[in-house]
């Protein structure tokens, strides 16, 4: 089945630790995105990548890092520099930036 | 600054009733507008996507309208069902330097009661 997969669904980490969230797609999409969603808030763009080996900062990139070594994969690392990492993280992909985006099921990260 | 405002913030209706959700935006230049449905704890799922030249698009019981002149869109849900309970998100994409970056609204939380 074609789709976009995020793992794990739930993640718990101690404060001060880096953690990497996985996002894989087999839709052959060029563009991939990471968003953060907090209760009562709209989705906010963290990073996006339009092609392999290239990515751009979104509105709230501080404390996060990404890589795009393969077309299918766009992992997000939440570093210890991120002040409020507890949130729901969503990954998306699209053929191009102007086309419909398909979302993964999200990863809920809790930092204790 | 590009903005997308949705109203109402939340809405409660009885099963079988119709409802309309609103979206106003200031994104420029405009590329497209999409409505997504997001169930609690899940990723958003696309309902409709409209470009500048389209002023209405339907997907089953969901009908979206777009007025590019006033920069307004609405999502009309007909004969609501319990499964329509979700957050509905308006997303507007604008072009900037060859990139098309979407701006998300905060969503309207819809609760359908039996």
PDB file of C-alpha atoms in Angstrom:
ATOM      1  CA  UNK A   1       0.000   0.000   0.000  1.00  0.00           C
ATOM      2  CA  UNK A   2       1.233   3.478  -0.830  1.00  0.00           C
ATOM      3  CA  UNK A   3       1.412   5.938   1.984  1.00  0.00           C
ATOM      4  CA  UNK A   4       3.382   7.894   4.495  1.00  0.00           C
ATOM      5  CA  UNK A   5       4.462   6.238   7.737  1.00  0.00           C
ATOM      6  CA  UNK A   6       5.564   7.846  10.961  1.00  0.00           C
ATOM      7  CA  UNK A   7       7.093   5.962  13.811  1.00  0.00           C
ATOM      8  CA  UNK A   8       6.787   5.541  16.666  1.00  0.00           C
ATOM      9  CA  UNK A   9       3.217   6.645  17.429  1.00  0.00           C
ATOM     10  CA  UNK A  10       4.110   7.527  21.014  1.00  0.00           C
ATOM     11  CA  UNK A  11       7.535   8.511  22.308  1.00  0.00           C
ATOM     12  CA  UNK A  12       8.727   9.373  25.778  1.00  0.00           C
ATOM     13  CA  UNK A  13      12.080  10.948  26.496  1.00  0.00           C
ATOM     14  CA  UNK A  14      13.889  12.501  29.409  1.00  0.00           C
ATOM     15  CA  UNK A  15      14.606  16.211  29.331  1.00  0.00           C
ATOM     16  CA  UNK A  16      17.981  16.979  27.763  1.00  0.00           C
ATOM     17  CA  UNK A  17      18.027  13.987  25.431  1.00  0.00           C
ATOM     18  CA  UNK A  18      17.937  14.223  21.657  1.00  0.00           C
ATOM     19  CA  UNK A  19      15.289  12.136  19.945  1.00  0.00           C
ATOM     20  CA  UNK A  20      14.706  11.282  16.267  1.00  0.00           C
ATOM     21  CA  UNK A  21      11.267  10.860  14.725  1.00  0.00           C
ATOM     22  CA  UNK A  22      10.985   8.724  11.600  1.00  0.00           C
ATOM     23  CA  UNK A  23       9.018   9.590   8.458  1.00  0.00           C
ATOM     24  CA  UNK A  24       8.991   7.341   5.390  1.00  0.00           C
ATOM     25  CA  UNK A  25       6.893   7.607   2.206  1.00  0.00           C
ATOM     26  CA  UNK A  26       6.536   5.324  -0.787  1.00  0.00           C
ATOM     27  CA  UNK A  27       4.443   7.730  -2.859  1.00  0.00           C
ATOM     28  CA  UNK A  28       7.443   8.904  -4.898  1.00  0.00           C
ATOM     29  CA  UNK A  29       6.781  12.453  -3.700  1.00  0.00           C
ATOM     30  CA  UNK A  30       9.511  15.052  -4.041  1.00  0.00           C
ATOM     31  CA  UNK A  31       8.398  17.357  -1.231  1.00  0.00           C
ATOM     32  CA  UNK A  32       8.278  16.443   2.445  1.00  0.00           C
ATOM     33  CA  UNK A  33       7.367  18.492   5.503  1.00  0.00           C
ATOM     34  CA  UNK A  34       7.451  18.396   9.289  1.00  0.00           C
ATOM     35  CA  UNK A  35       4.813  20.161  11.358  1.00  0.00           C
ATOM     36  CA  UNK A  36       4.226  20.604  15.038  1.00  0.00           C
ATOM     37  CA  UNK A  37       0.714  20.759  16.501  1.00  0.00           C
ATOM     38  CA  UNK A  38      -0.078  21.984  20.014  1.00  0.00           C
ATOM     39  CA  UNK A  39      -3.554  21.881  21.621  1.00  0.00           C
ATOM     40  CA  UNK A  40      -5.809  24.572  20.192  1.00  0.00           C
ATOM     41  CA  UNK A  41      -3.144  25.662  17.721  1.00  0.00           C
ATOM     42  CA  UNK A  42      -2.837  25.335  13.984  1.00  0.00           C
ATOM     43  CA  UNK A  43      -0.069  23.283  12.435  1.00  0.00           C
ATOM     44  CA  UNK A  44       3.251  25.112  12.406  1.00  0.00           C
ATOM     45  CA  UNK A  45       5.933  24.327   9.850  1.00  0.00           C
ATOM     46  CA  UNK A  46       9.274  23.164  11.269  1.00  0.00           C
ATOM     47  CA  UNK A  47      11.234  22.157   8.153  1.00  0.00           C
ATOM     48  CA  UNK A  48      10.481  21.276   4.559  1.00  0.00           C
ATOM     49  CA  UNK A  49      12.395  19.652   1.737  1.00  0.00           C
ATOM     50  CA  UNK A  50      11.557  19.964  -1.942  1.00  0.00           C
ATOM     51  CA  UNK A  51      14.275  17.631  -3.238  1.00  0.00           C
ATOM     52  CA  UNK A  52      16.839  15.174  -1.924  1.00  0.00           C
ATOM     53  CA  UNK A  53      19.823  16.707  -0.102  1.00  0.00           C
ATOM     54  CA  UNK A  54      18.055  20.037   0.248  1.00  0.00           C
ATOM     55  CA  UNK A  55      15.845  21.384   3.021  1.00  0.00           C
ATOM     56  CA  UNK A  56      14.641  24.742   4.310  1.00  0.00           C
ATOM     57  CA  UNK A  57      13.719  26.091   7.725  1.00  0.00           C
ATOM     58  CA  UNK A  58      10.093  26.725   8.456  1.00  0.00           C
ATOM     59  CA  UNK A  59       8.581  29.078  11.002  1.00  0.00           C
ATOM     60  CA  UNK A  60       9.785  27.252  14.134  1.00  0.00           C
ATOM     61  CA  UNK A  61      13.026  25.462  13.184  1.00  0.00           C
ATOM     62  CA  UNK A  62      15.005  26.377  16.307  1.00  0.00           C
ATOM     63  CA  UNK A  63      15.886  23.292  18.344  1.00  0.00           C
ATOM     64  CA  UNK A  64      15.177  20.896  15.465  1.00  0.00           C
ATOM     65  CA  UNK A  65      17.288  19.347  12.731  1.00  0.00           C
ATOM     66  CA  UNK A  66      16.498  17.246   9.650  1.00  0.00           C
ATOM     67  CA  UNK A  67      18.209  15.340   6.860  1.00  0.00           C
ATOM     68  CA  UNK A  68      17.038  14.269   3.399  1.00  0.00           C
ATOM     69  CA  UNK A  69      19.546  11.715   2.165  1.00  0.00           C
ATOM     70  CA  UNK A  70      16.891   9.631   0.410  1.00  0.00           C
ATOM     71  CA  UNK A  71      13.713  10.645  -1.391  1.00  0.00           C
ATOM     72  CA  UNK A  72      11.663   8.310   0.773  1.00  0.00           C
ATOM     73  CA  UNK A  73      12.913   9.444   4.165  1.00  0.00           C
ATOM     74  CA  UNK A  74      12.843  12.719   6.104  1.00  0.00           C
ATOM     75  CA  UNK A  75      13.774  12.129   9.779  1.00  0.00           C
ATOM     76  CA  UNK A  76      13.355  14.889  12.340  1.00  0.00           C
ATOM     77  CA  UNK A  77      15.647  15.227  15.366  1.00  0.00           C
ATOM     78  CA  UNK A  78      14.346  17.106  18.376  1.00  0.00           C
ATOM     79  CA  UNK A  79      17.414  18.376  20.173  1.00  0.00           C
ATOM     80  CA  UNK A  80      17.911  19.369  23.792  1.00  0.00           C
ATOM     81  CA  UNK A  81      17.905  22.996  22.594  1.00  0.00           C
ATOM     82  CA  UNK A  82      14.162  22.815  21.921  1.00  0.00           C
ATOM     83  CA  UNK A  83      12.579  24.470  24.961  1.00  0.00           C
ATOM     84  CA  UNK A  84       9.102  22.890  24.753  1.00  0.00           C
ATOM     85  CA  UNK A  85       9.433  19.642  22.811  1.00  0.00           C
ATOM     86  CA  UNK A  86       6.273  17.965  24.096  1.00  0.00           C
ATOM     87  CA  UNK A  87       3.835  18.079  21.152  1.00  0.00           C
ATOM     88  CA  UNK A  88       2.150  16.155  18.346  1.00  0.00           C
ATOM     89  CA  UNK A  89       4.439  15.950  15.305  1.00  0.00           C
ATOM     90  CA  UNK A  90       3.094  15.428  11.805  1.00  0.00           C
ATOM     91  CA  UNK A  91       5.008  14.563   8.665  1.00  0.00           C
ATOM     92  CA  UNK A  92       3.568  15.182   5.197  1.00  0.00           C
ATOM     93  CA  UNK A  93       4.575  14.710   1.590  1.00  0.00           C
ATOM     94  CA  UNK A  94       3.390  16.039  -1.758  1.00  0.00           C
ATOM     95  CA  UNK A  95       4.315  15.800  -5.425  1.00  0.00           C
ATOM     96  CA  UNK A  96       5.156  19.493  -5.396  1.00  0.00           C
ATOM     97  CA  UNK A  97       4.659  22.339  -2.985  1.00  0.00           C
ATOM     98  CA  UNK A  98       1.452  23.416  -4.705  1.00  0.00           C
ATOM     99  CA  UNK A  99      -0.260  20.037  -4.703  1.00  0.00           C
ATOM    100  CA  UNK A 100      -2.261  18.094  -2.167  1.00  0.00           C
ATOM    101  CA  UNK A 101      -0.262  16.975   0.850  1.00  0.00           C
ATOM    102  CA  UNK A 102      -0.671  13.555   2.419  1.00  0.00           C
ATOM    103  CA  UNK A 103      -0.088  13.280   6.134  1.00  0.00           C
ATOM    104  CA  UNK A 104       1.232  10.524   8.335  1.00  0.00           C
ATOM    105  CA  UNK A 105      -0.610   9.514  11.485  1.00  0.00           C
ATOM    106  CA  UNK A 106       1.644  11.555  13.710  1.00  0.00           C
ATOM    107  CA  UNK A 107       4.038  10.972  16.611  1.00  0.00           C
ATOM    108  CA  UNK A 108       3.122  12.197  20.061  1.00  0.00           C
ATOM    109  CA  UNK A 109       6.319  13.137  21.862  1.00  0.00           C
ATOM    110  CA  UNK A 110       6.309  13.596  25.620  1.00  0.00           C
ATOM    111  CA  UNK A 111       9.402  14.867  27.389  1.00  0.00           C
ATOM    112  CA  UNK A 112       9.512  14.319  31.123  1.00  0.00           C
TER     113      UNK A 112
ATOM    114  CA  UNK B   1       2.299  38.252   6.964  1.00  0.00           C
ATOM    115  CA  UNK B   2       0.235  35.390   5.534  1.00  0.00           C
ATOM    116  CA  UNK B   3      -2.678  34.474   7.784  1.00  0.00           C
ATOM    117  CA  UNK B   4      -5.618  32.087   7.722  1.00  0.00           C
ATOM    118  CA  UNK B   5      -8.493  32.727  10.120  1.00  0.00           C
ATOM    119  CA  UNK B   6     -11.221  30.168  10.723  1.00  0.00           C
ATOM    120  CA  UNK B   7     -14.584  30.567  12.382  1.00  0.00           C
ATOM    121  CA  UNK B   8     -16.238  29.483  14.483  1.00  0.00           C
ATOM    122  CA  UNK B   9     -13.562  28.030  16.741  1.00  0.00           C
ATOM    123  CA  UNK B  10     -15.951  25.273  17.783  1.00  0.00           C
ATOM    124  CA  UNK B  11     -19.425  24.156  16.783  1.00  0.00           C
ATOM    125  CA  UNK B  12     -21.935  21.695  18.200  1.00  0.00           C
ATOM    126  CA  UNK B  13     -24.798  20.438  16.036  1.00  0.00           C
ATOM    127  CA  UNK B  14     -27.345  17.646  16.069  1.00  0.00           C
ATOM    128  CA  UNK B  15     -26.986  14.655  13.808  1.00  0.00           C
ATOM    129  CA  UNK B  16     -28.694  15.217  10.481  1.00  0.00           C
ATOM    130  CA  UNK B  17     -28.332  18.992  10.519  1.00  0.00           C
ATOM    131  CA  UNK B  18     -26.280  21.044   8.069  1.00  0.00           C
ATOM    132  CA  UNK B  19     -23.482  23.407   9.009  1.00  0.00           C
ATOM    133  CA  UNK B  20     -21.067  25.854   7.391  1.00  0.00           C
ATOM    134  CA  UNK B  21     -17.507  26.588   8.426  1.00  0.00           C
ATOM    135  CA  UNK B  22     -15.701  29.763   7.377  1.00  0.00           C
ATOM    136  CA  UNK B  23     -12.147  30.548   6.335  1.00  0.00           C
ATOM    137  CA  UNK B  24     -10.689  34.006   5.613  1.00  0.00           C
ATOM    138  CA  UNK B  25      -7.147  34.416   4.387  1.00  0.00           C
ATOM    139  CA  UNK B  26      -4.576  37.052   3.535  1.00  0.00           C
ATOM    140  CA  UNK B  27      -2.126  34.766   1.710  1.00  0.00           C
ATOM    141  CA  UNK B  28      -0.714  36.381  -1.404  1.00  0.00           C
ATOM    142  CA  UNK B  29       0.001  35.485  -4.147  1.00  0.00           C
ATOM    143  CA  UNK B  30      -2.616  32.772  -3.893  1.00  0.00           C
ATOM    144  CA  UNK B  31      -1.930  29.273  -5.220  1.00  0.00           C
ATOM    145  CA  UNK B  32      -4.596  26.984  -3.797  1.00  0.00           C
ATOM    146  CA  UNK B  33      -6.902  26.418  -0.842  1.00  0.00           C
ATOM    147  CA  UNK B  34      -7.536  23.066   0.802  1.00  0.00           C
ATOM    148  CA  UNK B  35      -9.835  21.791   3.478  1.00  0.00           C
ATOM    149  CA  UNK B  36      -8.683  18.937   5.687  1.00  0.00           C
ATOM    150  CA  UNK B  37     -10.490  16.810   8.257  1.00  0.00           C
ATOM    151  CA  UNK B  38      -8.484  15.765  11.300  1.00  0.00           C
ATOM    152  CA  UNK B  39      -9.756  13.177  13.735  1.00  0.00           C
ATOM    153  CA  UNK B  40      -8.371  13.419  17.264  1.00  0.00           C
ATOM    154  CA  UNK B  41      -4.839  12.028  17.461  1.00  0.00           C
ATOM    155  CA  UNK B  42      -4.637  11.341  13.722  1.00  0.00           C
ATOM    156  CA  UNK B  43      -3.111  13.042  10.722  1.00  0.00           C
ATOM    157  CA  UNK B  44      -5.258  15.398   8.592  1.00  0.00           C
ATOM    158  CA  UNK B  45      -7.001  13.952   5.554  1.00  0.00           C
ATOM    159  CA  UNK B  46      -7.695  16.076   2.492  1.00  0.00           C
ATOM    160  CA  UNK B  47     -11.337  16.840   1.648  1.00  0.00           C
ATOM    161  CA  UNK B  48     -11.040  19.331  -1.218  1.00  0.00           C
ATOM    162  CA  UNK B  49      -8.462  21.415  -3.035  1.00  0.00           C
ATOM    163  CA  UNK B  50      -9.335  24.500  -5.099  1.00  0.00           C
ATOM    164  CA  UNK B  51      -7.291  26.757  -7.317  1.00  0.00           C
ATOM    165  CA  UNK B  52      -7.937  30.387  -8.214  1.00  0.00           C
ATOM    166  CA  UNK B  53     -10.304  29.568 -11.076  1.00  0.00           C
ATOM    167  CA  UNK B  54     -12.541  27.225  -9.092  1.00  0.00           C
ATOM    168  CA  UNK B  55     -15.334  28.585  -6.918  1.00  0.00           C
ATOM    169  CA  UNK B  56     -16.957  25.371  -5.740  1.00  0.00           C
ATOM    170  CA  UNK B  57     -15.963  21.767  -5.262  1.00  0.00           C
ATOM    171  CA  UNK B  58     -17.803  18.860  -3.695  1.00  0.00           C
ATOM    172  CA  UNK B  59     -16.701  15.640  -2.053  1.00  0.00           C
ATOM    173  CA  UNK B  60     -19.766  13.666  -1.022  1.00  0.00           C
ATOM    174  CA  UNK B  61     -21.571  15.579   1.709  1.00  0.00           C
ATOM    175  CA  UNK B  62     -18.804  18.184   1.830  1.00  0.00           C
ATOM    176  CA  UNK B  63     -18.986  21.240  -0.446  1.00  0.00           C
ATOM    177  CA  UNK B  64     -16.303  23.909  -0.431  1.00  0.00           C
ATOM    178  CA  UNK B  65     -16.673  27.357  -1.963  1.00  0.00           C
ATOM    179  CA  UNK B  66     -14.022  29.918  -2.781  1.00  0.00           C
ATOM    180  CA  UNK B  67     -14.315  33.651  -3.419  1.00  0.00           C
ATOM    181  CA  UNK B  68     -10.827  34.723  -4.476  1.00  0.00           C
ATOM    182  CA  UNK B  69     -11.872  38.380  -4.659  1.00  0.00           C
ATOM    183  CA  UNK B  70     -12.901  38.600  -1.015  1.00  0.00           C
ATOM    184  CA  UNK B  71     -10.392  35.912   0.026  1.00  0.00           C
ATOM    185  CA  UNK B  72     -13.012  33.799   1.713  1.00  0.00           C
ATOM    186  CA  UNK B  73     -13.868  30.130   1.648  1.00  0.00           C
ATOM    187  CA  UNK B  74     -16.551  28.047   3.282  1.00  0.00           C
ATOM    188  CA  UNK B  75     -17.038  24.346   3.903  1.00  0.00           C
ATOM    189  CA  UNK B  76     -20.648  23.190   3.984  1.00  0.00           C
ATOM    190  CA  UNK B  77     -21.488  19.834   5.526  1.00  0.00           C
ATOM    191  CA  UNK B  78     -24.856  18.371   4.597  1.00  0.00           C
ATOM    192  CA  UNK B  79     -26.868  15.923   6.707  1.00  0.00           C
ATOM    193  CA  UNK B  80     -24.183  15.617   9.377  1.00  0.00           C
ATOM    194  CA  UNK B  81     -23.231  12.255  10.818  1.00  0.00           C
ATOM    195  CA  UNK B  82     -21.598  11.335  14.129  1.00  0.00           C
ATOM    196  CA  UNK B  83     -18.422  10.485  12.214  1.00  0.00           C
ATOM    197  CA  UNK B  84     -18.176  14.116  11.074  1.00  0.00           C
ATOM    198  CA  UNK B  85     -17.043  15.020  14.593  1.00  0.00           C
ATOM    199  CA  UNK B  86     -13.487  16.241  14.011  1.00  0.00           C
ATOM    200  CA  UNK B  87     -11.362  19.326  13.487  1.00  0.00           C
ATOM    201  CA  UNK B  88     -11.651  20.954  10.048  1.00  0.00           C
ATOM    202  CA  UNK B  89      -8.599  22.808   8.894  1.00  0.00           C
ATOM    203  CA  UNK B  90      -8.329  25.389   6.125  1.00  0.00           C
ATOM    204  CA  UNK B  91      -4.930  25.562   4.422  1.00  0.00           C
ATOM    205  CA  UNK B  92      -3.912  28.219   1.914  1.00  0.00           C
ATOM    206  CA  UNK B  93      -0.752  27.973  -0.176  1.00  0.00           C
ATOM    207  CA  UNK B  94       1.049  30.985  -1.534  1.00  0.00           C
ATOM    208  CA  UNK B  95       4.030  31.218  -3.826  1.00  0.00           C
ATOM    209  CA  UNK B  96       7.265  32.738  -2.605  1.00  0.00           C
ATOM    210  CA  UNK B  97      10.484  32.605  -4.630  1.00  0.00           C
ATOM    211  CA  UNK B  98       9.381  29.492  -6.482  1.00  0.00           C
ATOM    212  CA  UNK B  99       8.333  27.707  -3.299  1.00  0.00           C
ATOM    213  CA  UNK B 100       4.725  27.028  -2.359  1.00  0.00           C
ATOM    214  CA  UNK B 101       4.404  27.154   1.392  1.00  0.00           C
ATOM    215  CA  UNK B 102       1.080  26.348   3.031  1.00  0.00           C
ATOM    216  CA  UNK B 103      -0.346  28.426   5.861  1.00  0.00           C
ATOM    217  CA  UNK B 104      -2.643  26.541   8.219  1.00  0.00           C
ATOM    218  CA  UNK B 105      -5.663  27.869  10.053  1.00  0.00           C
ATOM    219  CA  UNK B 106      -6.233  26.796  13.655  1.00  0.00           C
ATOM    220  CA  UNK B 107      -9.205  24.701  12.684  1.00  0.00           C
ATOM    221  CA  UNK B 108     -12.870  24.493  13.655  1.00  0.00           C
ATOM    222  CA  UNK B 109     -13.747  21.773  16.117  1.00  0.00           C
ATOM    223  CA  UNK B 110     -17.071  20.192  15.120  1.00  0.00           C
ATOM    224  CA  UNK B 111     -19.045  17.975  17.485  1.00  0.00           C
ATOM    225  CA  UNK B 112     -22.079  16.142  16.165  1.00  0.00           C
ATOM    226  CA  UNK B 113     -24.498  14.927  18.839  1.00  0.00           C
ATOM    227  CA  UNK B 114     -27.054  12.152  18.315  1.00  0.00           C
TER     228      UNK B 114
END
